[in-house]
């Protein structure tokens, strides 16, 4: 009995190859904004809203409880994005393959985000955030798959850079919105929910997905469907090295970001109100650093025809940034840390996206399963984001303080840089 239907290689949309230049530029900006909305929810939720809710429920156990809440969301990050990507590949409707999943994901995310502050227990918070993450992952899987659907290969590096900028802006927007309105009840949740609905709604109207109702179909068994989620490291070693490198880099970056609010309170010594406001300031400083480096590094990498040196350079800068709070545990030191971390991460996120497009199995296999394969690649970002709070919580508990979080971040970032070296398809 067939579980679902997937498109044959011949059915993969190639509309991007013939799309006018203005339409591609418009869609690139639209995808940038979609990722701003996605990352704003995740960064604002993980960095500000969830820590405030959890500490309000049980101040003494906040570190362990926050790790529990984010670990529960780990389940969504494992399954939701790859499954949504594969099912969007198989979707047949007059609205296309991706639009139903983008709209559905945005509605699910926004609705449950509004219910998050109403949760009265740590378990309820965890379950509500789990559903939020299911929606976010469904939206992200469909949005990412639009790149091979609609863009010719010669234009995918540019749109990947735009998505990278959207990711970094979204990280800052989430912290700024949530940190600046954290004490105003439902307001931060409403702002983030409305941002997502408005951005996704406008995107699907302006960038209409071609009907998929008449696309060819290929029936597959449940066994073959599940087998498709495994990408063999032996057959695709470059993809495996790139996946592992991104995985470690993201853990190194997000470990200190997830517990940023508690670090400001318990390590730097700010009050609750001061820490919420200062977190927003840090978000702006981080964003400035990212934009200064991201906007030019992708162009320079294309110019010199190399990716790996930029990844190594970015890891060194991020490691230096993570060392600053260890040596200067003050607000000035934290601002310097945020700026340097932004500089390094800006280079990394723009170059990493370009590198990934060159080792993507979907590109090598005719792109018949682009939604699924890109979603699997996305796990290298979403899984470490979900895991980093648990790792950081364990380190804080074992060592009795937050310095270990920065030390481990340096180790993870440098290991991630080392794993880029074995990639053969990219210089």
Short mmCIF file of C-alpha atoms in Angstrom, two decimals:
data_model
loop_
_atom_site.label_atom_id
_atom_site.label_comp_id
_atom_site.label_asym_id
_atom_site.label_seq_id
_atom_site.Cartn_x
_atom_site.Cartn_y
_atom_site.Cartn_z
CA UNK A 1 0.00 0.00 0.00
CA UNK A 2 1.44 3.39 -0.96
CA UNK A 3 2.00 5.92 1.81
CA UNK A 4 2.22 8.99 -0.38
CA UNK A 5 3.26 10.19 -3.80
CA UNK A 6 6.38 12.04 -4.76
CA UNK A 7 7.26 13.84 -7.98
CA UNK A 8 9.53 12.21 -10.51
CA UNK A 9 12.71 14.07 -11.48
CA UNK A 10 11.02 15.33 -14.60
CA UNK A 11 8.32 16.96 -12.52
CA UNK A 12 10.64 19.25 -10.61
CA UNK A 13 9.69 22.84 -11.31
CA UNK A 14 12.14 24.75 -13.43
CA UNK A 15 10.15 27.96 -13.54
CA UNK A 16 13.08 29.83 -12.06
CA UNK A 17 15.14 29.25 -15.17
CA UNK A 18 12.70 31.30 -17.24
CA UNK A 19 11.52 33.73 -14.57
CA UNK A 20 12.21 37.41 -15.30
CA UNK A 21 14.99 39.04 -13.30
CA UNK A 22 12.65 41.44 -11.42
CA UNK A 23 10.53 38.51 -10.28
CA UNK A 24 13.56 36.67 -8.92
CA UNK A 25 14.76 39.78 -7.09
CA UNK A 26 11.29 40.26 -5.60
CA UNK A 27 11.14 36.66 -4.46
CA UNK A 28 14.64 36.86 -2.98
CA UNK A 29 13.60 39.82 -0.85
CA UNK A 30 10.41 37.97 0.07
CA UNK A 31 12.38 34.93 1.25
CA UNK A 32 14.63 37.23 3.25
CA UNK A 33 11.54 38.57 5.04
CA UNK A 34 10.10 35.07 5.58
CA UNK A 35 13.31 34.09 7.33
CA UNK A 36 13.23 37.28 9.37
CA UNK A 37 9.81 36.19 10.66
CA UNK A 38 10.91 32.59 11.31
CA UNK A 39 14.06 33.53 13.19
CA UNK A 40 12.32 36.36 15.07
CA UNK A 41 9.94 33.82 16.60
CA UNK A 42 12.74 31.41 17.44
CA UNK A 43 15.24 33.92 18.80
CA UNK A 44 12.65 35.97 20.67
CA UNK A 45 11.08 32.82 22.08
CA UNK A 46 14.24 30.96 23.01
CA UNK A 47 16.24 33.98 24.11
CA UNK A 48 13.70 36.12 25.99
CA UNK A 49 10.10 34.89 26.20
CA UNK A 50 10.67 31.28 27.29
CA UNK A 51 13.33 32.17 29.91
CA UNK A 52 11.00 34.80 31.41
CA UNK A 53 8.01 32.44 31.50
CA UNK A 54 10.04 29.57 32.96
CA UNK A 55 11.74 31.70 35.63
CA UNK A 56 8.35 33.16 36.56
CA UNK A 57 6.97 29.68 37.17
CA UNK A 58 9.92 28.41 39.25
CA UNK A 59 12.93 30.70 39.76
CA UNK A 60 15.00 28.12 41.65
CA UNK A 61 14.76 25.49 38.90
CA UNK A 62 14.81 27.80 35.88
CA UNK A 63 17.98 26.43 34.25
CA UNK A 64 16.84 22.80 34.27
CA UNK A 65 13.25 23.69 33.36
CA UNK A 66 14.34 25.79 30.37
CA UNK A 67 16.46 22.89 29.16
CA UNK A 68 13.41 20.61 29.50
CA UNK A 69 11.17 22.96 27.50
CA UNK A 70 13.63 23.35 24.65
CA UNK A 71 14.48 19.64 24.62
CA UNK A 72 10.81 18.75 24.16
CA UNK A 73 10.87 20.98 21.07
CA UNK A 74 13.78 18.82 19.92
CA UNK A 75 11.17 16.25 18.88
CA UNK A 76 9.62 18.71 16.43
CA UNK A 77 13.01 19.63 15.05
CA UNK A 78 13.87 16.00 14.35
CA UNK A 79 10.68 15.02 12.56
CA UNK A 80 8.64 18.04 11.51
CA UNK A 81 10.92 19.69 8.97
CA UNK A 82 12.01 16.59 6.98
CA UNK A 83 8.49 15.14 6.95
CA UNK A 84 6.95 18.48 5.95
CA UNK A 85 9.56 18.85 3.23
CA UNK A 86 8.84 15.40 1.83
CA UNK A 87 5.07 15.89 1.99
CA UNK A 88 5.33 19.27 0.31
CA UNK A 89 7.25 17.54 -2.50
CA UNK A 90 4.22 15.26 -2.87
CA UNK A 91 1.51 17.93 -2.52
CA UNK A 92 -0.78 18.34 -5.52
CA UNK A 93 -3.04 21.39 -5.45
CA UNK A 94 -3.97 24.42 -7.51
CA UNK A 95 -2.08 26.48 -4.93
CA UNK A 96 1.15 24.60 -5.66
CA UNK A 97 3.34 22.39 -3.52
CA UNK A 98 4.80 24.88 -1.09
CA UNK A 99 2.09 27.49 -0.42
CA UNK A 100 -0.25 25.19 1.60
CA UNK A 101 2.60 24.28 3.93
CA UNK A 102 3.82 27.85 4.29
CA UNK A 103 0.36 29.16 5.13
CA UNK A 104 -0.46 26.23 7.41
CA UNK A 105 2.85 26.55 9.24
CA UNK A 106 2.41 30.30 9.75
CA UNK A 107 -1.12 29.86 11.13
CA UNK A 108 -0.08 27.07 13.50
CA UNK A 109 2.95 29.02 14.73
CA UNK A 110 1.09 32.28 15.30
CA UNK A 111 -1.95 30.73 16.99
CA UNK A 112 0.01 28.75 19.56
CA UNK A 113 2.52 31.55 20.10
CA UNK A 114 -0.34 33.71 21.33
CA UNK A 115 -1.26 30.95 23.77
CA UNK A 116 2.24 30.60 25.19
CA UNK A 117 1.94 33.23 27.99
CA UNK A 118 -1.29 31.58 29.15
CA UNK A 119 0.49 28.33 30.00
CA UNK A 120 0.40 27.68 33.74
CA UNK A 121 3.01 24.95 34.13
CA UNK A 122 6.39 24.02 32.74
CA UNK A 123 4.87 20.98 31.02
CA UNK A 124 2.19 23.10 29.33
CA UNK A 125 4.82 25.61 28.20
CA UNK A 126 6.82 22.74 26.70
CA UNK A 127 3.83 21.32 24.82
CA UNK A 128 2.71 24.69 23.46
CA UNK A 129 6.24 25.51 22.32
CA UNK A 130 6.42 22.08 20.71
CA UNK A 131 3.44 22.93 18.49
CA UNK A 132 4.96 26.33 17.70
CA UNK A 133 8.08 24.54 16.50
CA UNK A 134 6.06 22.13 14.35
CA UNK A 135 4.57 25.14 12.57
CA UNK A 136 7.93 26.88 12.20
CA UNK A 137 9.56 23.77 10.75
CA UNK A 138 6.73 23.15 8.26
CA UNK A 139 7.00 26.76 7.07
CA UNK A 140 10.77 26.65 6.82
CA UNK A 141 10.83 23.35 4.89
CA UNK A 142 8.45 24.70 2.25
CA UNK A 143 10.14 28.10 1.99
CA UNK A 144 13.62 26.62 1.56
CA UNK A 145 12.42 24.24 -1.16
CA UNK A 146 11.36 27.24 -3.26
CA UNK A 147 15.03 27.88 -4.05
CA UNK A 148 15.54 24.83 -6.31
CA UNK A 149 11.90 25.04 -7.43
CA UNK A 150 12.09 28.57 -8.79
CA UNK A 151 15.75 29.56 -9.26
CA UNK A 152 18.20 28.39 -11.93
CA UNK A 153 21.47 27.02 -10.52
CA UNK A 154 23.35 30.19 -11.47
CA UNK A 155 21.13 32.29 -9.16
CA UNK A 156 21.00 30.08 -6.06
CA UNK A 157 24.10 31.48 -4.44
CA UNK A 158 22.57 34.96 -4.43
CA UNK A 159 19.28 33.91 -2.90
CA UNK A 160 21.14 31.81 -0.33
CA UNK A 161 23.00 34.95 0.73
CA UNK A 162 19.69 36.82 1.02
CA UNK A 163 18.32 34.05 3.22
CA UNK A 164 21.45 34.26 5.36
CA UNK A 165 20.91 37.99 5.86
CA UNK A 166 17.26 37.29 6.74
CA UNK A 167 18.36 34.75 9.33
CA UNK A 168 20.72 37.18 11.01
CA UNK A 169 18.26 40.09 10.92
CA UNK A 170 15.53 37.80 12.27
CA UNK A 171 17.73 36.75 15.18
CA UNK A 172 18.22 40.40 16.12
CA UNK A 173 14.59 41.41 15.51
CA UNK A 174 13.31 38.65 17.78
CA UNK A 175 15.56 39.66 20.66
CA UNK A 176 14.85 43.37 20.17
CA UNK A 177 11.05 42.92 20.01
CA UNK A 178 10.88 40.42 22.86
CA UNK A 179 13.45 42.21 25.03
CA UNK A 180 11.92 45.64 24.49
CA UNK A 181 8.35 44.55 25.28
CA UNK A 182 8.95 41.63 27.67
CA UNK A 183 7.15 43.33 30.57
CA UNK A 184 4.08 44.31 28.53
CA UNK A 185 1.99 41.18 28.76
CA UNK A 186 0.77 39.73 25.48
CA UNK A 187 2.38 42.44 23.32
CA UNK A 188 5.64 40.67 22.31
CA UNK A 189 3.73 37.51 21.38
CA UNK A 190 1.19 39.48 19.35
CA UNK A 191 3.90 41.44 17.51
CA UNK A 192 5.80 38.29 16.52
CA UNK A 193 2.61 36.46 15.51
CA UNK A 194 1.38 39.34 13.38
CA UNK A 195 4.80 39.73 11.78
CA UNK A 196 4.75 36.12 10.67
CA UNK A 197 1.18 36.21 9.36
CA UNK A 198 1.74 39.45 7.47
CA UNK A 199 5.04 38.40 5.91
CA UNK A 200 3.93 34.92 4.86
CA UNK A 201 0.53 36.13 3.66
CA UNK A 202 2.08 38.84 1.49
CA UNK A 203 4.74 36.46 0.18
CA UNK A 204 2.34 33.78 -1.09
CA UNK A 205 0.12 36.42 -2.73
CA UNK A 206 2.96 38.27 -4.48
CA UNK A 207 4.99 35.15 -5.35
CA UNK A 208 2.30 32.74 -6.46
CA UNK A 209 3.29 29.09 -6.47
CA UNK A 210 2.44 27.44 -9.83
CA UNK A 211 -0.29 24.82 -9.66
CA UNK A 212 1.03 21.34 -8.95
CA UNK A 213 -2.26 19.58 -9.69
CA UNK A 214 -1.02 18.21 -13.02
CA UNK A 215 2.54 17.29 -12.02
CA UNK A 216 3.53 13.65 -12.64
CA UNK A 217 3.37 11.33 -9.65
CA UNK A 218 5.40 8.38 -8.52
CA UNK A 219 3.95 6.03 -5.94
CA UNK A 220 6.21 4.87 -3.14
CA UNK A 221 5.88 2.46 -0.23
CA UNK A 222 6.15 3.44 3.42
CA UNK A 223 9.54 1.70 3.56
CA UNK A 224 10.90 3.65 0.58
CA UNK A 225 9.45 6.89 1.96
CA UNK A 226 11.30 6.44 5.25
CA UNK A 227 14.46 5.23 3.55
CA UNK A 228 14.55 8.49 1.60
CA UNK A 229 15.41 10.41 4.78
CA UNK A 230 18.82 8.71 4.99
CA UNK A 231 21.61 10.34 3.02
CA UNK A 232 24.61 8.02 3.04
CA UNK A 233 27.86 9.63 4.22
CA UNK A 234 29.72 7.13 2.04
CA UNK A 235 27.88 8.19 -1.11
CA UNK A 236 27.86 11.88 -0.21
CA UNK A 237 30.90 12.49 2.06
CA UNK A 238 31.07 16.21 1.30
CA UNK A 239 27.47 16.65 2.42
CA UNK A 240 28.22 14.69 5.62
CA UNK A 241 31.26 16.83 6.46
CA UNK A 242 29.33 20.03 5.73
CA UNK A 243 26.40 18.84 7.87
CA UNK A 244 28.72 17.99 10.80
CA UNK A 245 30.57 21.30 10.49
CA UNK A 246 27.38 23.36 10.55
CA UNK A 247 26.03 21.27 13.44
CA UNK A 248 29.02 22.06 15.65
CA UNK A 249 29.21 25.70 14.58
CA UNK A 250 25.57 26.30 15.50
CA UNK A 251 25.96 24.62 18.90
CA UNK A 252 28.95 26.86 19.59
CA UNK A 253 27.06 29.99 18.56
CA UNK A 254 23.72 29.31 20.25
CA UNK A 255 24.92 27.91 23.57
CA UNK A 256 25.65 31.33 25.01
CA UNK A 257 22.77 32.95 23.11
CA UNK A 258 20.12 30.67 24.63
CA UNK A 259 21.19 31.47 28.19
CA UNK A 260 22.03 35.08 27.38
CA UNK A 261 19.34 36.49 29.67
CA UNK A 262 20.44 34.38 32.64
CA UNK A 263 24.10 35.24 31.91
CA UNK A 264 23.27 38.94 32.11
CA UNK A 265 21.46 38.42 35.41
CA UNK A 266 23.56 35.80 37.20
CA UNK A 267 27.02 36.31 35.65
CA UNK A 268 27.12 40.03 34.78
CA UNK A 269 24.86 41.07 37.67
CA UNK A 270 22.01 43.00 36.01
CA UNK A 271 18.49 43.10 37.41
CA UNK A 272 15.59 41.43 35.60
CA UNK A 273 14.39 44.71 34.07
CA UNK A 274 17.93 45.79 33.14
CA UNK A 275 18.70 42.45 31.55
CA UNK A 276 15.60 42.53 29.33
CA UNK A 277 16.49 46.01 28.06
CA UNK A 278 20.19 45.25 27.70
CA UNK A 279 19.42 42.06 25.75
CA UNK A 280 17.69 44.22 23.15
CA UNK A 281 20.78 46.46 22.95
CA UNK A 282 22.97 43.40 22.47
CA UNK A 283 20.68 42.30 19.65
CA UNK A 284 21.28 45.59 17.83
CA UNK A 285 25.04 45.36 18.32
CA UNK A 286 25.06 41.75 17.10
CA UNK A 287 23.04 42.75 14.04
CA UNK A 288 25.46 45.57 13.17
CA UNK A 289 28.37 43.15 13.33
CA UNK A 290 26.57 40.62 11.14
CA UNK A 291 25.57 43.12 8.49
CA UNK A 292 29.04 44.64 8.29
CA UNK A 293 30.58 41.27 7.50
CA UNK A 294 27.79 39.37 5.72
CA UNK A 295 27.04 41.93 3.02
CA UNK A 296 30.54 41.81 1.56
CA UNK A 297 31.93 38.40 2.46
CA UNK A 298 29.73 36.45 0.04
CA UNK A 299 30.74 38.71 -2.85
CA UNK A 300 34.44 38.46 -1.89
CA UNK A 301 34.23 34.67 -1.63
CA UNK A 302 32.77 34.48 -5.15
CA UNK A 303 35.46 36.86 -6.37
CA UNK A 304 38.38 34.78 -5.09
CA UNK A 305 36.65 31.46 -5.71
CA UNK A 306 37.23 30.10 -2.21
CA UNK A 307 34.95 29.21 0.73
CA UNK A 308 37.01 27.33 3.33
CA UNK A 309 39.35 30.18 4.39
CA UNK A 310 36.33 32.35 5.15
CA UNK A 311 34.82 29.63 7.36
CA UNK A 312 38.11 29.29 9.28
CA UNK A 313 38.45 33.07 9.66
CA UNK A 314 34.88 33.38 10.94
CA UNK A 315 35.47 30.62 13.50
CA UNK A 316 38.57 32.39 14.83
CA UNK A 317 36.65 35.66 15.22
CA UNK A 318 33.75 33.90 16.98
CA UNK A 319 36.19 32.14 19.31
CA UNK A 320 37.81 35.44 20.24
CA UNK A 321 34.35 36.88 20.88
CA UNK A 322 33.40 33.99 23.17
CA UNK A 323 36.60 34.55 25.18
CA UNK A 324 35.82 38.20 25.97
CA UNK A 325 33.16 37.60 28.71
CA UNK A 326 35.62 35.23 30.40
CA UNK A 327 38.20 38.00 30.65
CA UNK A 328 35.89 41.04 30.93
CA UNK A 329 32.63 40.03 32.68
CA UNK A 330 31.05 43.48 32.38
CA UNK A 331 28.40 45.12 30.21
CA UNK A 332 31.19 46.63 28.08
CA UNK A 333 32.75 43.23 27.64
CA UNK A 334 29.42 41.69 26.70
CA UNK A 335 28.81 44.37 24.05
CA UNK A 336 32.27 43.74 22.58
CA UNK A 337 31.47 40.01 22.62
CA UNK A 338 28.19 40.63 20.77
CA UNK A 339 29.82 42.77 18.09
CA UNK A 340 32.69 40.37 17.37
CA UNK A 341 30.36 37.38 17.47
CA UNK A 342 28.21 39.16 14.89
CA UNK A 343 31.22 39.85 12.67
CA UNK A 344 32.26 36.22 12.71
CA UNK A 345 28.80 34.76 12.37
CA UNK A 346 27.94 37.12 9.51
CA UNK A 347 30.82 35.75 7.46
CA UNK A 348 29.98 32.19 8.41
CA UNK A 349 26.26 32.28 7.64
CA UNK A 350 26.72 33.80 4.19
CA UNK A 351 29.60 31.55 3.11
CA UNK A 352 28.11 28.43 4.69
CA UNK A 353 24.91 28.74 2.68
CA UNK A 354 26.89 29.06 -0.55
CA UNK A 355 29.01 26.06 0.44
CA UNK A 356 25.95 23.93 1.19
CA UNK A 357 24.44 24.55 -2.24
CA UNK A 358 27.57 22.99 -3.76
CA UNK A 359 27.34 19.72 -1.79
CA UNK A 360 23.56 19.30 -1.71
CA UNK A 361 22.54 15.76 -2.76
CA UNK A 362 19.32 17.11 -4.30
CA UNK A 363 21.39 19.10 -6.78
CA UNK A 364 23.37 16.00 -7.72
CA UNK A 365 20.28 13.80 -8.09
CA UNK A 366 18.09 15.92 -10.35
CA UNK A 367 16.37 17.70 -7.47
CA UNK A 368 13.40 15.33 -7.43
CA UNK A 369 13.32 15.52 -3.63
CA UNK A 370 14.52 19.07 -2.98
CA UNK A 371 12.10 19.75 -0.14
CA UNK A 372 13.14 16.65 1.75
CA UNK A 373 16.90 16.97 1.20
CA UNK A 374 17.01 20.67 2.07
CA UNK A 375 14.98 19.96 5.20
CA UNK A 376 17.46 17.27 6.22
CA UNK A 377 20.22 19.83 5.76
CA UNK A 378 18.17 22.23 7.89
CA UNK A 379 18.47 19.78 10.78
CA UNK A 380 22.12 20.81 11.06
CA UNK A 381 20.77 24.17 12.24
CA UNK A 382 17.56 23.31 14.10
CA UNK A 383 18.83 20.29 16.04
CA UNK A 384 21.81 22.04 17.64
CA UNK A 385 19.57 25.01 18.45
CA UNK A 386 17.35 22.59 20.37
CA UNK A 387 20.27 20.72 21.94
CA UNK A 388 22.40 23.68 23.01
CA UNK A 389 20.26 24.60 26.06
CA UNK A 390 20.59 21.07 27.46
CA UNK A 391 24.34 21.05 26.86
CA UNK A 392 24.71 24.49 28.42
CA UNK A 393 22.50 23.54 31.38
CA UNK A 394 24.61 20.44 32.04
CA UNK A 395 27.81 22.48 31.91
CA UNK A 396 26.41 25.14 34.27
CA UNK A 397 25.22 22.46 36.71
CA UNK A 398 28.49 20.53 36.65
CA UNK A 399 30.82 23.54 36.88
CA UNK A 400 28.57 25.78 38.96
CA UNK A 401 28.77 28.78 36.62
CA UNK A 402 28.43 30.19 33.13
CA UNK A 403 32.12 30.45 32.08
CA UNK A 404 31.98 26.83 30.90
CA UNK A 405 29.33 27.85 28.37
CA UNK A 406 31.79 30.22 26.68
CA UNK A 407 34.67 27.73 26.83
CA UNK A 408 32.58 24.98 25.25
CA UNK A 409 31.42 27.44 22.58
CA UNK A 410 35.03 28.06 21.58
CA UNK A 411 35.68 24.31 21.36
CA UNK A 412 32.57 23.61 19.25
CA UNK A 413 33.22 26.50 16.86
CA UNK A 414 36.83 25.47 16.23
CA UNK A 415 35.85 21.82 15.73
CA UNK A 416 33.24 22.96 13.22
CA UNK A 417 35.91 24.85 11.29
CA UNK A 418 38.19 21.79 11.30
CA UNK A 419 35.48 19.61 9.72
CA UNK A 420 35.31 21.87 6.66
CA UNK A 421 38.80 20.81 5.63
CA UNK A 422 37.90 17.30 4.30
CA UNK A 423 35.27 18.69 1.87
CA UNK A 424 36.62 18.09 -1.63
CA UNK A 425 34.01 19.77 -3.82
CA UNK A 426 34.69 23.21 -2.34
CA UNK A 427 37.98 25.11 -2.09
#
